[in-house]
């Protein structure tokens, strides 16, 4: 079995462990911003296709002591790169972490690249070109406590970029974070799901594709492993066909959202169309004060502005008070989840939260607040 590592947003490590184990990974061990796990090639393809939380799935190929640049160069050259790369394939190198002597990621990545192409030139007489945009092989080097870990990035572009969302609002949630919030809420497909501040629709769309058993990777044009030397096209095509066959035709309950801005509702509908579910997910333009619950019960979830990127010039305290009023008066029987990065603002909601869970939205520490509405 191969050793893999799934990178994930900070704080979501326990959730990605659960997801990886559900997908069949073994020996799953949480780490900082990710989790290590083991599996075969089919599992690698499956995690890329089905996992909703990770950014990247890395295949570990070597780990060695690395105190300085010479150690790094020598360690990279000990790898037989002909197993992973031919001069006809392009490459790129991404570096993370640092040591006392290697504290500039640009130098670190350059040193790895030089070691690889020098080996190619010495053995074959010519070398791979560098392509920083769409390389055939993406190499990842991670430095920590004078150790270097070399991996191949099997995902290509970050997995959070599903491919269905070319249209986004001013401060959108990453698809992977939206999916994590839904997982944290415990929402089930038989429950209604509604976002009264839906923007370009990320939360309802992630709920809908979960309900319909749509593999998130189906929206993407390509994965990194598709240009690897050992790519099994027959296996991959069979997995895509199997994923498509598992999709459901109808939602089990209402899923939708509203927003005051007609332009972002147009974007939300465009994104739903990209998913092929525009006839299932309901988006409508509505001022917050006019929002009504679409059913008698369900999960209402939203990511209101909290002054970091949106709303600095508006009266956000009054907005949060209005949000609380609308929820209390019109969503009795529902459970509400509100993501906020501003504790002072959240007090204006006027309800006592049943739970508060820390969540990072990028680098900003937020809280996902749960409210049982009676």
Short mmCIF file of C-alpha atoms in Angstrom, two decimals:
data_model
loop_
_atom_site.label_atom_id
_atom_site.label_comp_id
_atom_site.label_asym_id
_atom_site.label_seq_id
_atom_site.Cartn_x
_atom_site.Cartn_y
_atom_site.Cartn_z
CA UNK A 1 0.00 0.00 0.00
CA UNK A 2 1.07 3.55 -0.65
CA UNK A 3 1.38 6.33 1.90
CA UNK A 4 -0.76 9.38 1.24
CA UNK A 5 -1.47 12.70 2.92
CA UNK A 6 -4.66 14.73 2.51
CA UNK A 7 -4.20 18.44 3.16
CA UNK A 8 -7.14 20.27 4.69
CA UNK A 9 -7.99 23.64 6.22
CA UNK A 10 -6.74 24.16 9.76
CA UNK A 11 -9.13 22.79 12.36
CA UNK A 12 -10.84 20.31 10.04
CA UNK A 13 -8.42 17.45 10.72
CA UNK A 14 -10.94 15.33 12.74
CA UNK A 15 -13.55 15.73 10.02
CA UNK A 16 -11.20 14.68 7.22
CA UNK A 17 -10.19 11.60 9.25
CA UNK A 18 -13.87 10.59 9.35
CA UNK A 19 -14.26 11.23 5.63
CA UNK A 20 -11.14 9.29 4.64
CA UNK A 21 -12.18 6.29 6.74
CA UNK A 22 -15.66 6.34 5.14
CA UNK A 23 -13.97 6.19 1.74
CA UNK A 24 -11.93 3.13 2.70
CA UNK A 25 -8.59 4.58 3.81
CA UNK A 26 -6.64 2.63 6.44
CA UNK A 27 -4.17 3.65 9.13
CA UNK A 28 -5.57 7.22 9.08
CA UNK A 29 -3.56 9.50 11.35
CA UNK A 30 -4.42 13.20 11.81
CA UNK A 31 -1.63 15.73 11.46
CA UNK A 32 -1.34 19.50 11.20
CA UNK A 33 -3.68 20.69 8.44
CA UNK A 34 -4.32 17.20 7.16
CA UNK A 35 -4.20 13.47 7.73
CA UNK A 36 -1.90 10.65 6.63
CA UNK A 37 -3.45 7.43 5.36
CA UNK A 38 -2.67 4.29 3.38
CA UNK A 39 -4.28 2.66 0.39
CA UNK A 40 -3.86 1.45 -3.17
CA UNK A 41 -4.11 3.32 -6.48
CA UNK A 42 -7.88 2.84 -6.64
CA UNK A 43 -8.25 4.53 -3.25
CA UNK A 44 -6.13 7.45 -4.47
CA UNK A 45 -8.50 7.95 -7.39
CA UNK A 46 -11.54 7.47 -5.16
CA UNK A 47 -10.47 10.05 -2.58
CA UNK A 48 -9.77 12.62 -5.29
CA UNK A 49 -13.15 11.92 -6.85
CA UNK A 50 -15.31 11.72 -3.74
CA UNK A 51 -13.66 13.60 -0.84
CA UNK A 52 -15.35 16.94 -0.12
CA UNK A 53 -13.00 18.41 2.50
CA UNK A 54 -9.33 18.14 1.35
CA UNK A 55 -7.38 20.56 -0.80
CA UNK A 56 -4.82 18.06 -2.14
CA UNK A 57 -3.98 14.38 -1.95
CA UNK A 58 -0.22 13.81 -1.85
CA UNK A 59 1.59 10.54 -2.63
CA UNK A 60 4.64 10.28 -0.38
CA UNK A 61 7.70 8.98 -2.25
CA UNK A 62 10.61 9.77 0.11
CA UNK A 63 11.51 11.16 3.50
CA UNK A 64 15.03 11.95 4.72
CA UNK A 65 17.15 14.05 7.10
CA UNK A 66 17.68 17.51 5.72
CA UNK A 67 19.64 20.16 7.61
CA UNK A 68 20.65 22.33 4.65
CA UNK A 69 20.53 22.80 0.89
CA UNK A 70 23.22 20.18 0.21
CA UNK A 71 21.25 17.57 2.16
CA UNK A 72 18.14 18.48 0.22
CA UNK A 73 19.86 18.22 -3.16
CA UNK A 74 21.46 14.88 -2.28
CA UNK A 75 18.22 13.45 -0.88
CA UNK A 76 16.25 14.36 -3.99
CA UNK A 77 18.90 12.84 -6.25
CA UNK A 78 18.71 9.53 -4.41
CA UNK A 79 15.20 9.13 -5.81
CA UNK A 80 14.96 7.43 -9.20
CA UNK A 81 12.89 10.09 -10.94
CA UNK A 82 12.51 8.00 -14.09
CA UNK A 83 9.75 6.15 -12.20
CA UNK A 84 7.69 9.34 -12.06
CA UNK A 85 8.90 11.67 -14.77
CA UNK A 86 10.24 11.64 -18.31
CA UNK A 87 11.83 14.67 -20.01
CA UNK A 88 8.73 14.95 -22.22
CA UNK A 89 6.62 15.75 -19.13
CA UNK A 90 6.63 19.20 -17.52
CA UNK A 91 7.09 19.69 -13.80
CA UNK A 92 6.63 22.19 -11.01
CA UNK A 93 7.79 22.18 -7.39
CA UNK A 94 5.91 23.55 -4.38
CA UNK A 95 7.66 23.96 -1.03
CA UNK A 96 6.11 24.26 2.42
CA UNK A 97 7.64 24.47 5.87
CA UNK A 98 11.23 25.37 6.71
CA UNK A 99 14.34 24.53 8.70
CA UNK A 100 16.92 26.87 10.23
CA UNK A 101 19.03 26.72 7.08
CA UNK A 102 16.21 26.40 4.56
CA UNK A 103 13.77 29.17 5.39
CA UNK A 104 12.90 30.48 1.92
CA UNK A 105 10.42 28.36 0.00
CA UNK A 106 11.57 29.72 -3.36
CA UNK A 107 15.12 28.50 -2.75
CA UNK A 108 13.86 25.17 -1.44
CA UNK A 109 11.70 24.54 -4.49
CA UNK A 110 14.51 25.64 -6.80
CA UNK A 111 16.93 23.24 -5.13
CA UNK A 112 14.51 20.35 -5.60
CA UNK A 113 13.92 21.25 -9.24
CA UNK A 114 17.67 21.48 -9.90
CA UNK A 115 18.30 18.08 -8.33
CA UNK A 116 15.60 16.47 -10.48
CA UNK A 117 16.62 17.99 -13.82
CA UNK A 118 20.34 17.44 -13.16
CA UNK A 119 19.61 13.74 -12.70
CA UNK A 120 17.67 13.70 -15.97
CA UNK A 121 20.44 15.52 -17.84
CA UNK A 122 23.14 13.23 -16.44
CA UNK A 123 21.30 10.03 -17.31
CA UNK A 124 19.30 10.95 -20.43
CA UNK A 125 21.01 14.03 -21.86
CA UNK A 126 17.94 16.23 -21.68
CA UNK A 127 15.43 17.36 -19.08
CA UNK A 128 11.85 18.33 -18.27
CA UNK A 129 10.65 21.88 -18.71
CA UNK A 130 9.08 23.79 -15.82
CA UNK A 131 5.40 24.72 -16.10
CA UNK A 132 4.04 26.60 -13.09
CA UNK A 133 0.45 26.69 -14.39
CA UNK A 134 -0.51 23.21 -15.63
CA UNK A 135 2.46 20.88 -15.12
CA UNK A 136 2.26 17.19 -15.88
CA UNK A 137 3.91 16.31 -12.56
CA UNK A 138 3.62 18.44 -9.42
CA UNK A 139 6.28 17.77 -6.79
CA UNK A 140 5.72 18.82 -3.20
CA UNK A 141 8.51 19.18 -0.65
CA UNK A 142 7.68 19.73 3.01
CA UNK A 143 10.34 20.65 5.59
CA UNK A 144 9.87 20.10 9.30
CA UNK A 145 12.39 19.67 12.12
CA UNK A 146 15.32 19.02 9.77
CA UNK A 147 13.36 16.40 7.81
CA UNK A 148 12.25 16.64 4.20
CA UNK A 149 9.22 14.82 2.80
CA UNK A 150 8.95 14.50 -0.99
CA UNK A 151 5.52 13.84 -2.47
CA UNK A 152 3.68 13.95 -5.76
CA UNK A 153 0.51 16.03 -5.86
CA UNK A 154 -2.17 13.78 -7.32
CA UNK A 155 -4.89 16.42 -7.38
CA UNK A 156 -3.55 19.17 -9.63
CA UNK A 157 -5.59 22.28 -8.89
CA UNK A 158 -6.92 22.42 -5.33
CA UNK A 159 -9.84 20.07 -4.82
CA UNK A 160 -11.92 22.85 -3.29
CA UNK A 161 -12.22 24.28 -6.81
CA UNK A 162 -14.96 21.88 -7.80
CA UNK A 163 -15.35 23.38 -11.25
CA UNK A 164 -19.04 24.27 -10.97
CA UNK A 165 -18.50 27.74 -9.58
CA UNK A 166 -17.04 30.20 -12.11
CA UNK A 167 -19.45 32.81 -10.74
CA UNK A 168 -18.77 33.88 -7.15
CA UNK A 169 -19.82 36.71 -4.88
CA UNK A 170 -17.61 39.23 -3.13
CA UNK A 171 -16.51 37.00 -0.22
CA UNK A 172 -17.41 33.39 -1.04
CA UNK A 173 -16.81 30.40 1.17
CA UNK A 174 -14.53 27.78 -0.29
CA UNK A 175 -16.58 24.80 -1.40
CA UNK A 176 -14.59 22.54 0.93
CA UNK A 177 -15.35 24.74 3.96
CA UNK A 178 -19.02 24.94 3.04
CA UNK A 179 -19.13 21.16 2.89
CA UNK A 180 -17.35 20.93 6.24
CA UNK A 181 -19.91 23.24 7.86
CA UNK A 182 -22.73 21.08 6.52
CA UNK A 183 -21.01 17.96 7.86
CA UNK A 184 -20.54 19.63 11.26
CA UNK A 185 -24.23 20.50 11.43
CA UNK A 186 -25.26 16.87 11.07
CA UNK A 187 -27.65 17.77 8.27
CA UNK A 188 -29.24 14.81 6.51
CA UNK A 189 -30.68 14.79 2.98
CA UNK A 190 -34.20 14.21 4.33
CA UNK A 191 -34.09 17.64 6.03
CA UNK A 192 -34.76 20.95 4.34
CA UNK A 193 -31.72 23.19 3.90
CA UNK A 194 -31.95 26.97 3.49
CA UNK A 195 -29.47 29.86 3.38
CA UNK A 196 -31.12 33.31 3.69
CA UNK A 197 -27.84 35.05 2.77
CA UNK A 198 -26.80 32.64 0.04
CA UNK A 199 -24.61 34.88 -2.17
CA UNK A 200 -23.49 32.79 -5.16
CA UNK A 201 -25.07 29.70 -3.62
CA UNK A 202 -22.16 27.68 -2.27
CA UNK A 203 -23.85 26.31 0.87
CA UNK A 204 -27.10 25.17 -0.81
CA UNK A 205 -25.21 23.73 -3.78
CA UNK A 206 -22.88 21.72 -1.56
CA UNK A 207 -25.91 20.44 0.38
CA UNK A 208 -27.68 19.53 -2.86
CA UNK A 209 -24.80 17.58 -4.40
CA UNK A 210 -24.40 15.70 -1.10
CA UNK A 211 -28.09 14.82 -1.14
CA UNK A 212 -27.93 13.71 -4.77
CA UNK A 213 -24.77 11.63 -4.15
CA UNK A 214 -22.87 13.59 -6.76
CA UNK A 215 -19.12 13.06 -6.55
CA UNK A 216 -17.53 16.54 -6.32
CA UNK A 217 -14.70 15.50 -8.62
CA UNK A 218 -17.11 14.97 -11.51
CA UNK A 219 -17.19 18.72 -12.14
CA UNK A 220 -13.43 18.98 -12.68
CA UNK A 221 -11.72 18.85 -16.06
CA UNK A 222 -8.65 16.94 -14.88
CA UNK A 223 -6.64 15.65 -11.94
CA UNK A 224 -2.89 15.62 -11.48
CA UNK A 225 -2.64 11.83 -11.55
CA UNK A 226 -4.05 11.69 -15.09
CA UNK A 227 -0.64 12.65 -16.50
CA UNK A 228 1.38 10.31 -14.26
CA UNK A 229 3.36 7.52 -15.88
CA UNK A 230 1.36 4.84 -14.05
CA UNK A 231 -2.08 6.33 -14.78
CA UNK A 232 -4.66 3.56 -15.19
CA UNK A 233 -7.16 5.06 -17.62
CA UNK A 234 -9.36 1.97 -17.70
CA UNK A 235 -9.71 1.95 -13.92
CA UNK A 236 -10.39 5.68 -13.82
CA UNK A 237 -13.05 5.56 -16.53
CA UNK A 238 -14.81 2.73 -14.74
CA UNK A 239 -14.83 4.74 -11.51
CA UNK A 240 -16.27 7.79 -13.27
CA UNK A 241 -19.01 5.64 -14.79
CA UNK A 242 -19.78 4.07 -11.42
CA UNK A 243 -19.98 7.52 -9.79
CA UNK A 244 -22.36 8.79 -12.45
CA UNK A 245 -24.56 5.72 -12.03
CA UNK A 246 -24.88 6.38 -8.27
CA UNK A 247 -26.38 9.85 -8.68
CA UNK A 248 -29.94 10.46 -7.53
CA UNK A 249 -32.41 12.29 -9.74
CA UNK A 250 -34.40 14.16 -7.07
CA UNK A 251 -33.72 15.85 -3.77
CA UNK A 252 -35.29 14.27 -0.70
CA UNK A 253 -36.23 17.69 0.73
CA UNK A 254 -36.17 21.39 -0.11
CA UNK A 255 -32.74 22.94 -0.73
CA UNK A 256 -32.34 26.60 -1.59
CA UNK A 257 -31.43 30.10 -0.60
CA UNK A 258 -32.16 33.78 -0.98
CA UNK A 259 -30.22 37.01 -1.18
CA UNK A 260 -31.08 40.68 -1.54
CA UNK A 261 -28.71 41.12 -4.51
CA UNK A 262 -30.25 40.04 -7.81
CA UNK A 263 -26.80 39.82 -9.42
CA UNK A 264 -25.60 37.13 -7.01
CA UNK A 265 -28.87 35.22 -7.40
CA UNK A 266 -28.12 35.17 -11.12
CA UNK A 267 -24.65 33.83 -10.23
CA UNK A 268 -26.16 31.20 -7.92
CA UNK A 269 -28.49 29.99 -10.66
CA UNK A 270 -25.58 29.91 -13.11
CA UNK A 271 -23.59 27.76 -10.69
CA UNK A 272 -26.59 25.46 -10.18
CA UNK A 273 -26.81 25.11 -13.96
CA UNK A 274 -23.13 24.11 -14.06
CA UNK A 275 -24.02 21.37 -11.58
CA UNK A 276 -26.97 20.30 -13.73
CA UNK A 277 -29.36 20.87 -10.82
CA UNK A 278 -30.85 24.28 -11.59
CA UNK A 279 -34.31 22.66 -11.70
CA UNK A 280 -33.88 21.25 -8.18
CA UNK A 281 -32.30 24.02 -6.07
CA UNK A 282 -34.46 27.08 -5.45
CA UNK A 283 -32.82 30.52 -5.35
CA UNK A 284 -34.78 33.75 -5.03
CA UNK A 285 -34.14 37.43 -4.54
CA UNK A 286 -35.43 38.64 -1.18
CA UNK A 287 -34.56 41.26 1.41
CA UNK A 288 -33.71 39.61 4.71
CA UNK A 289 -36.72 41.18 6.45
CA UNK A 290 -39.01 39.49 3.92
CA UNK A 291 -37.55 35.98 4.16
CA UNK A 292 -39.98 33.21 5.07
CA UNK A 293 -39.18 29.63 6.04
CA UNK A 294 -39.79 27.36 3.03
CA UNK A 295 -40.94 24.41 5.17
CA UNK A 296 -41.91 23.64 8.76
CA UNK A 297 -38.47 22.46 9.86
CA UNK A 298 -34.93 21.91 8.69
CA UNK A 299 -31.45 23.39 8.83
CA UNK A 300 -30.93 27.10 8.16
CA UNK A 301 -27.28 28.00 7.68
CA UNK A 302 -25.60 31.24 6.65
CA UNK A 303 -22.34 33.13 6.57
CA UNK A 304 -23.29 36.77 7.26
CA UNK A 305 -20.76 39.58 6.76
CA UNK A 306 -18.60 40.20 9.80
CA UNK A 307 -16.60 43.27 8.85
CA UNK A 308 -13.43 41.61 7.58
CA UNK A 309 -14.21 41.73 3.87
CA UNK A 310 -17.82 42.85 3.63
CA UNK A 311 -20.07 45.28 5.40
CA UNK A 312 -17.57 47.69 6.93
CA UNK A 313 -19.65 50.63 5.80
CA UNK A 314 -22.97 49.26 6.95
CA UNK A 315 -24.63 48.93 10.33
CA UNK A 316 -23.80 45.30 10.92
CA UNK A 317 -25.11 45.32 14.50
CA UNK A 318 -28.58 46.16 13.22
CA UNK A 319 -28.20 43.55 10.47
CA UNK A 320 -27.37 40.82 12.99
CA UNK A 321 -30.30 41.90 15.15
CA UNK A 322 -32.59 41.62 12.13
CA UNK A 323 -31.19 38.19 11.32
CA UNK A 324 -31.97 37.02 14.85
CA UNK A 325 -35.48 38.45 14.68
CA UNK A 326 -36.26 36.77 11.36
CA UNK A 327 -35.00 33.42 12.66
CA UNK A 328 -36.94 33.65 15.94
CA UNK A 329 -40.20 34.76 14.34
CA UNK A 330 -40.28 32.72 11.13
CA UNK A 331 -38.08 29.65 11.61
CA UNK A 332 -39.65 28.01 14.67
CA UNK A 333 -38.91 24.30 14.55
CA UNK A 334 -35.66 24.84 12.63
CA UNK A 335 -32.05 24.58 13.75
CA UNK A 336 -29.86 27.51 12.72
CA UNK A 337 -26.11 27.57 12.15
CA UNK A 338 -24.39 30.92 11.74
CA UNK A 339 -20.70 31.34 10.92
CA UNK A 340 -19.26 34.55 12.31
CA UNK A 341 -15.79 35.97 12.81
CA UNK A 342 -16.96 38.74 15.14
CA UNK A 343 -18.09 37.83 18.66
CA UNK A 344 -19.37 41.33 19.38
CA UNK A 345 -21.61 41.26 16.33
CA UNK A 346 -22.94 37.81 17.10
CA UNK A 347 -24.31 39.03 20.44
CA UNK A 348 -26.79 41.15 18.49
CA UNK A 349 -28.53 37.99 17.21
CA UNK A 350 -30.37 37.98 20.51
CA UNK A 351 -30.47 34.22 21.03
CA UNK A 352 -28.43 31.95 23.23
CA UNK A 353 -26.36 29.51 21.21
CA UNK A 354 -26.62 25.82 22.04
CA UNK A 355 -23.09 25.18 20.72
CA UNK A 356 -20.12 27.18 19.46
CA UNK A 357 -17.47 25.44 17.36
CA UNK A 358 -14.22 27.17 16.33
CA UNK A 359 -13.74 27.18 12.55
CA UNK A 360 -11.04 28.81 10.43
CA UNK A 361 -12.26 30.69 7.37
CA UNK A 362 -8.89 31.10 5.70
CA UNK A 363 -6.64 32.59 8.38
CA UNK A 364 -9.54 34.09 10.34
CA UNK A 365 -10.73 32.21 13.40
CA UNK A 366 -14.52 32.14 13.36
CA UNK A 367 -17.23 30.37 15.29
CA UNK A 368 -20.02 28.19 13.96
CA UNK A 369 -22.92 28.96 16.29
CA UNK A 370 -25.85 26.58 16.66
CA UNK A 371 -29.31 27.84 17.67
CA UNK A 372 -32.31 25.64 18.42
CA UNK A 373 -35.35 27.71 17.51
CA UNK A 374 -38.58 26.91 19.36
#
